[in-house]
């Protein structure tokens, strides 16, 4: 298996960056485009368990628009073959006391990269 094939890695990295920009900008149309439109899609969030694209859409459309900006740390994107990959990142929000962790499973479906599963969790930041 070809791990981190340069062209594939670049494509998934671009899709991840597009997703991140849409997330912090609350561009639900782009987020919807980048998430697999399937009842099999799963998103486990910091405070919710969402099964299926309809539940994910409802969550996105109802969430607060306040405090979406964040800074990413230690992002790791790995591709496996030409149609599958993962994106893992940590994030912080200005003035926040918690470290966010996000993992996404991406797959090329019908020629485009989409998130097929995701998990977001928060932990307290270590005190210096």
Tab-separated table of N, CA, C and O in Angstrom, residues 16 19-20 23 43-44 60 70 72 74-76 87-91 93 99-104 106 115 118-122:
chain	number	residue	atom	x	y	z
A	16	UNK	N	-8.895	18.960	3.880
A	16	UNK	CA	-8.909	19.234	5.316
A	16	UNK	C	-8.872	20.740	5.580
A	16	UNK	O	-9.626	21.258	6.414
A	19	UNK	N	-12.210	22.196	4.834
A	19	UNK	CA	-13.145	21.854	5.901
A	19	UNK	C	-12.935	22.777	7.107
A	19	UNK	O	-13.890	23.305	7.672
A	20	UNK	N	-11.691	22.968	7.492
A	20	UNK	CA	-11.382	23.815	8.653
A	20	UNK	C	-11.864	25.247	8.422
A	20	UNK	O	-12.462	25.850	9.313
A	23	UNK	N	-15.543	25.293	8.756
A	23	UNK	CA	-15.952	25.080	10.141
A	23	UNK	C	-15.896	26.385	10.926
A	23	UNK	O	-16.876	26.767	11.571
A	43	UNK	N	-20.531	11.110	13.655
A	43	UNK	CA	-19.743	12.186	14.258
A	43	UNK	C	-19.991	12.162	15.754
A	43	UNK	O	-21.093	12.415	16.221
A	44	UNK	N	-18.944	11.819	16.493
A	44	UNK	CA	-19.001	11.884	17.946
A	44	UNK	C	-18.360	13.201	18.349
A	44	UNK	O	-17.171	13.415	18.139
A	60	UNK	N	-25.166	21.052	12.864
A	60	UNK	CA	-24.444	22.175	12.251
A	60	UNK	C	-25.342	23.406	12.124
A	60	UNK	O	-24.914	24.522	12.370
A	70	UNK	N	-10.376	29.056	16.157
A	70	UNK	CA	-9.496	28.187	16.925
A	70	UNK	C	-8.146	28.123	16.247
A	70	UNK	O	-8.011	28.476	15.070
A	72	UNK	N	-5.045	25.489	15.342
A	72	UNK	CA	-4.710	24.074	15.239
A	72	UNK	C	-3.264	23.838	15.664
A	72	UNK	O	-2.396	24.682	15.452
A	74	UNK	N	-0.311	20.420	15.905
A	74	UNK	CA	0.084	19.029	15.707
A	74	UNK	C	-0.842	18.270	14.745
A	74	UNK	O	-1.232	17.131	14.993
A	75	UNK	N	-1.192	18.887	13.644
A	75	UNK	CA	-2.046	18.237	12.651
A	75	UNK	C	-1.248	17.162	11.920
A	75	UNK	O	-0.140	17.411	11.460
A	76	UNK	N	-1.830	15.980	11.820
A	76	UNK	CA	-1.208	14.858	11.116
A	76	UNK	C	-2.215	14.328	10.101
A	76	UNK	O	-3.320	13.907	10.476
A	87	UNK	N	-7.180	12.409	9.278
A	87	UNK	CA	-6.679	13.719	9.689
A	87	UNK	C	-6.891	13.830	11.189
A	87	UNK	O	-8.006	13.647	11.681
A	88	UNK	N	-5.815	14.093	11.897
A	88	UNK	CA	-5.867	14.238	13.348
A	88	UNK	C	-5.266	15.586	13.700
A	88	UNK	O	-4.234	15.968	13.149
A	89	UNK	N	-5.899	16.289	14.623
A	89	UNK	CA	-5.371	17.584	15.027
A	89	UNK	C	-5.776	17.884	16.451
A	89	UNK	O	-6.756	17.331	16.971
A	90	UNK	N	-5.012	18.746	17.073
A	90	UNK	CA	-5.373	19.312	18.364
A	90	UNK	C	-5.716	20.772	18.113
A	90	UNK	O	-5.233	21.375	17.153
A	91	UNK	N	-6.557	21.360	18.969
A	91	UNK	CA	-6.897	22.769	18.789
A	91	UNK	C	-7.140	23.441	20.132
A	91	UNK	O	-7.477	22.787	21.120
A	93	UNK	N	-8.783	27.331	21.752
A	93	UNK	CA	-9.527	28.561	21.494
A	93	UNK	C	-8.976	29.638	22.417
A	93	UNK	O	-8.615	29.348	23.558
A	99	UNK	N	-8.040	21.670	25.785
A	99	UNK	CA	-7.407	21.260	24.534
A	99	UNK	C	-8.403	20.393	23.781
A	99	UNK	O	-8.908	19.400	24.321
A	100	UNK	N	-8.710	20.791	22.547
A	100	UNK	CA	-9.586	19.988	21.716
A	100	UNK	C	-8.783	19.003	20.899
A	100	UNK	O	-7.634	19.274	20.520
A	101	UNK	N	-9.397	17.852	20.653
A	101	UNK	CA	-8.768	16.829	19.808
A	101	UNK	C	-9.799	16.403	18.773
A	101	UNK	O	-10.950	16.158	19.107
A	102	UNK	N	-9.373	16.344	17.540
A	102	UNK	CA	-10.282	16.014	16.442
A	102	UNK	C	-9.645	14.966	15.549
A	102	UNK	O	-8.490	15.102	15.168
A	103	UNK	N	-10.394	13.938	15.257
A	103	UNK	CA	-9.941	12.918	14.308
A	103	UNK	C	-11.020	12.737	13.257
A	103	UNK	O	-12.201	12.679	13.581
A	104	UNK	N	-10.589	12.664	12.022
A	104	UNK	CA	-11.511	12.459	10.910
A	104	UNK	C	-11.016	11.317	10.043
A	104	UNK	O	-9.817	11.201	9.788
A	106	UNK	N	-11.362	10.090	6.276
A	106	UNK	CA	-11.731	10.608	4.958
A	106	UNK	C	-11.661	9.482	3.931
A	106	UNK	O	-10.804	8.604	4.012
A	115	UNK	N	-15.593	13.381	4.620
A	115	UNK	CA	-15.450	12.807	5.959
A	115	UNK	C	-16.518	11.736	6.116
A	115	UNK	O	-17.703	11.993	5.904
A	118	UNK	N	-16.025	11.003	12.284
A	118	UNK	CA	-15.256	12.018	13.003
A	118	UNK	C	-15.491	11.883	14.496
A	118	UNK	O	-16.532	11.387	14.934
A	119	UNK	N	-14.491	12.339	15.245
A	119	UNK	CA	-14.571	12.334	16.698
A	119	UNK	C	-13.903	13.601	17.216
A	119	UNK	O	-12.785	13.914	16.820
A	120	UNK	N	-14.604	14.314	18.084
A	120	UNK	CA	-14.071	15.521	18.717
A	120	UNK	C	-14.188	15.342	20.215
A	120	UNK	O	-15.234	14.904	20.713
A	121	UNK	N	-13.108	15.642	20.942
A	121	UNK	CA	-13.160	15.572	22.400
A	121	UNK	C	-12.352	16.701	22.988
A	121	UNK	O	-11.535	17.329	22.303
A	122	UNK	N	-12.600	17.005	24.257
A	122	UNK	CA	-11.923	18.082	24.959
A	122	UNK	C	-11.342	17.568	26.261
A	122	UNK	O	-11.963	16.743	26.946
